[in-house]
Amino acid sequence: MKIAENLLEIKSNLPEQVTLVAVSKTKPVSDLMEAYNAGQRIFGENKIQEMVEKHEEMPKDIEWHMIGHVQRNKVKYMAEFVSLIHGVESFKLLKEINKQAQKHDRIIDCLLQIKIAEEDSKFGMSAKNASALLKSDDIAELKHIKIVGVMGMATFTDDRNQVKNEFELLNSTFTALKTINSELNILSMGMSGDYQLAIDCGSTMIRVGSSIFGVRNYN
Ligand SMILES: *Cc1c(COP(=O)(O)O)cnc(C)c1O
């Protein structure tokens, strides 16, 4: 593997305003350490248990991002250290994150996941529900979470035009939501196959796994 090389190659072509999350799910700590030693400090995982184990083993100046679907009963395991949760899609989940963050006297940053893809398998809330959530009084009472932006995943397709349309939709949703909450400043969109397009469409945070660490083996 040429992890350090891949990482530096990607980073050298990123605009200044774009943050790279190195998606390390399924990969061993030795692979993550190679990226760490090449300067990477932000890692993304999609399973809480795996992120907890890697957090325990690795240097403490790493920012851990939870990019996967979050089960409410597992929030407690990551509340002490997680730095950004990308996949928030309900008020119920926000309440639980708030509760667990309070126990550690922290404020946890969260992104609202917006459904932009056609496929039913992609999670997320509608723009309308996100807007209602940001306006609600209930959310103002959650002092231990901070919503700092939105996240989305495009349809898995070769049709670049469709992907572009979905990214543009997320960007316009982001712009609209910012008028409700001016603290929103992160637009998380773009993965290995589509991050260039996502950046062209306004992404400020890309989540790249296989282009850095190689293909994943789920066995
Ligand atoms: C796995 C994953 C990625 C990274 O995918 P690659 O195609 O390997 O870059 C990005 N975002 C989410 C939510 C993921 O689950």
XYZ file of C-alpha atoms and ligand atoms in Angstrom:
234
model
C 0.000 0.000 0.000
C 1.084 3.535 -0.721
C -1.083 5.165 1.906
C 1.133 8.155 2.654
C 1.668 8.765 -1.039
C -2.058 8.579 -1.831
C -2.880 10.901 1.034
C -0.327 13.547 0.107
C -1.354 13.377 -3.529
C -4.996 14.063 -2.653
C -4.124 16.792 -0.166
C -1.857 18.602 -2.591
C -4.797 19.138 -4.928
C -7.368 20.288 -2.381
C -8.528 23.885 -2.203
C -7.693 25.534 1.104
C -11.277 25.633 2.380
C -11.788 21.880 1.972
C -11.148 19.549 4.931
C -10.184 15.942 4.266
C -11.641 13.204 6.456
C -9.641 9.998 5.959
C -12.233 7.222 6.054
C -10.494 4.312 7.722
C -13.367 1.893 8.403
C -12.351 -1.811 8.286
C -8.652 -0.853 8.061
C -6.081 -1.908 10.693
C -4.458 0.614 13.040
C -1.132 0.105 11.236
C -2.712 1.579 8.076
C -4.157 4.497 10.004
C -0.763 5.126 11.596
C 0.800 5.388 8.175
C -1.644 8.193 7.357
C -1.088 9.722 10.800
C 2.654 9.762 10.299
C 2.113 11.504 6.976
C 0.283 14.267 8.865
C -3.373 13.205 8.783
C -5.272 13.988 12.005
C -8.938 13.563 11.025
C -10.254 10.038 10.658
C -13.771 8.866 9.839
C -15.336 5.589 10.972
C -18.825 4.221 10.464
C -19.058 1.791 13.407
C -18.945 3.121 16.939
C -17.276 0.066 18.473
C -14.493 0.088 15.883
C -13.923 3.814 16.384
C -13.733 3.364 20.163
C -11.100 0.642 19.824
C -8.989 2.666 17.403
C -9.327 5.753 19.592
C -7.965 3.789 22.548
C -4.958 2.517 20.621
C -3.980 5.635 18.735
C -2.469 9.063 19.556
C -4.816 11.425 21.348
C -4.482 14.385 19.013
C -6.693 12.657 16.428
C -10.138 14.043 15.644
C -12.593 11.182 15.272
C -15.600 11.635 13.004
C -18.570 9.285 13.098
C -19.759 9.146 9.494
C -22.135 6.166 9.672
C -25.657 5.567 10.820
C -25.796 6.094 14.596
C -27.756 3.815 16.913
C -29.027 5.757 19.876
C -28.040 3.120 22.435
C -24.375 3.347 21.363
C -23.898 7.111 21.552
C -22.645 6.740 25.126
C -19.528 4.875 23.990
C -18.225 7.733 21.852
C -19.556 10.774 23.711
C -16.324 11.357 25.577
C -14.161 11.873 22.517
C -16.014 12.061 19.180
C -15.367 15.396 17.496
C -18.046 15.441 14.784
C -21.092 13.264 14.115
C -22.057 13.456 10.426
C -25.184 11.314 10.297
C -27.765 12.977 12.545
C -31.242 12.576 11.159
C -33.687 12.892 14.023
C -34.466 15.008 17.040
C -34.536 11.855 19.165
C -30.917 11.133 18.285
C -29.896 14.724 18.987
C -31.498 14.476 22.415
C -29.489 11.369 23.208
C -26.233 12.955 21.967
C -27.016 15.980 24.123
C -27.644 13.807 27.163
C -24.415 11.850 26.772
C -22.361 14.976 25.986
C -23.640 16.575 29.177
C -22.267 13.687 31.231
C -18.802 14.558 29.950
C -19.366 18.292 30.183
C -18.882 18.613 26.428
C -20.607 20.200 23.455
C -20.641 17.776 20.528
C -20.678 19.124 16.975
C -23.211 17.488 14.655
C -24.190 17.579 10.995
C -27.725 16.957 9.824
C -27.783 14.228 7.197
C -29.980 15.288 4.292
C -31.373 12.708 1.899
C -30.360 13.707 -1.623
C -30.088 10.312 -3.327
C -32.913 8.504 -5.056
C -32.141 5.151 -3.487
C -34.207 4.167 -0.481
C -31.128 2.747 1.200
C -29.584 6.168 1.852
C -30.530 7.633 5.211
C -31.303 11.235 5.896
C -33.956 13.839 6.524
C -35.769 16.016 4.012
C -34.742 19.664 3.654
C -38.144 20.577 5.018
C -37.712 18.535 8.187
C -34.202 19.880 8.694
C -35.521 23.394 8.436
C -38.328 22.697 10.910
C -35.855 21.105 13.291
C -33.504 24.093 13.216
C -36.411 26.438 13.902
C -37.880 24.459 16.789
C -37.707 25.665 20.373
C -36.853 22.134 21.474
C -33.474 22.328 19.833
C -32.577 25.593 21.517
C -32.809 23.702 24.812
C -30.112 21.227 23.878
C -27.073 23.001 25.274
C -24.613 20.161 24.711
C -24.919 19.776 20.957
C -24.123 22.228 18.205
C -25.350 21.792 14.665
C -22.540 22.998 12.445
C -23.610 21.904 8.983
C -25.081 19.248 6.744
C -23.957 15.990 5.176
C -25.210 14.024 2.207
C -24.459 11.060 -0.017
C -25.183 11.043 -3.722
C -26.713 8.118 -5.567
C -24.240 5.372 -6.474
C -24.339 5.751 -10.256
C -22.148 6.438 -13.295
C -24.482 9.256 -14.272
C -22.344 12.290 -13.391
C -25.183 14.600 -14.178
C -27.420 13.022 -11.592
C -24.670 13.165 -8.965
C -24.040 16.810 -9.823
C -27.731 17.627 -9.470
C -27.832 15.957 -6.065
C -24.750 17.840 -4.842
C -26.217 21.112 -6.087
C -29.434 20.317 -4.257
C -27.496 19.757 -1.037
C -25.571 22.984 -1.518
C -28.759 25.001 -1.996
C -30.305 23.294 1.041
C -27.191 24.236 3.027
C -27.479 27.855 1.899
C -31.164 27.964 2.830
C -30.556 26.427 6.274
C -27.796 28.937 6.979
C -30.385 31.694 6.927
C -32.030 29.942 9.900
C -28.819 29.149 11.771
C -25.739 31.175 10.915
C -23.488 28.751 12.787
C -23.722 26.248 9.946
C -20.412 26.230 8.100
C -19.696 22.636 7.063
C -20.986 21.053 3.878
C -19.866 17.407 4.034
C -20.166 15.775 0.630
C -17.899 13.825 -1.715
C -16.195 10.426 -1.459
C -13.404 8.723 -3.445
C -15.377 8.508 -6.663
C -16.989 11.920 -6.658
C -15.095 14.325 -4.418
C -13.801 16.537 -7.262
C -17.346 17.059 -8.443
C -18.489 17.662 -4.855
C -15.837 20.357 -4.419
C -16.944 22.001 -7.661
C -20.442 22.025 -6.158
C -19.324 23.747 -2.956
C -18.234 20.963 -0.599
C -16.125 22.063 2.378
C -15.487 18.573 3.764
C -14.809 15.394 1.817
C -14.843 11.848 3.178
C -12.307 9.755 1.306
C -11.544 6.115 2.069
C -10.536 3.764 -0.729
C -8.483 6.351 -2.650
C -6.240 6.608 0.410
C -6.308 3.156 1.995
C -7.186 0.949 -0.982
C -10.291 -1.152 -1.496
C -12.018 -2.487 1.588
C -12.363 -6.165 2.342
C -15.448 -6.844 4.426
C -14.718 -10.494 5.206
C -17.299 4.521 3.438
C -17.814 5.911 3.395
C -17.115 6.926 2.707
C -15.834 6.695 1.942
O -16.057 5.927 0.800
P -14.903 5.737 -0.316
O -15.669 5.475 -1.547
O -14.089 4.572 0.123
O -14.112 6.986 -0.368
C -17.638 8.206 2.765
N -18.768 8.489 3.434
C -19.460 7.544 4.093
C -20.701 7.944 4.819
C -19.016 6.230 4.093
O -19.719 5.303 4.758
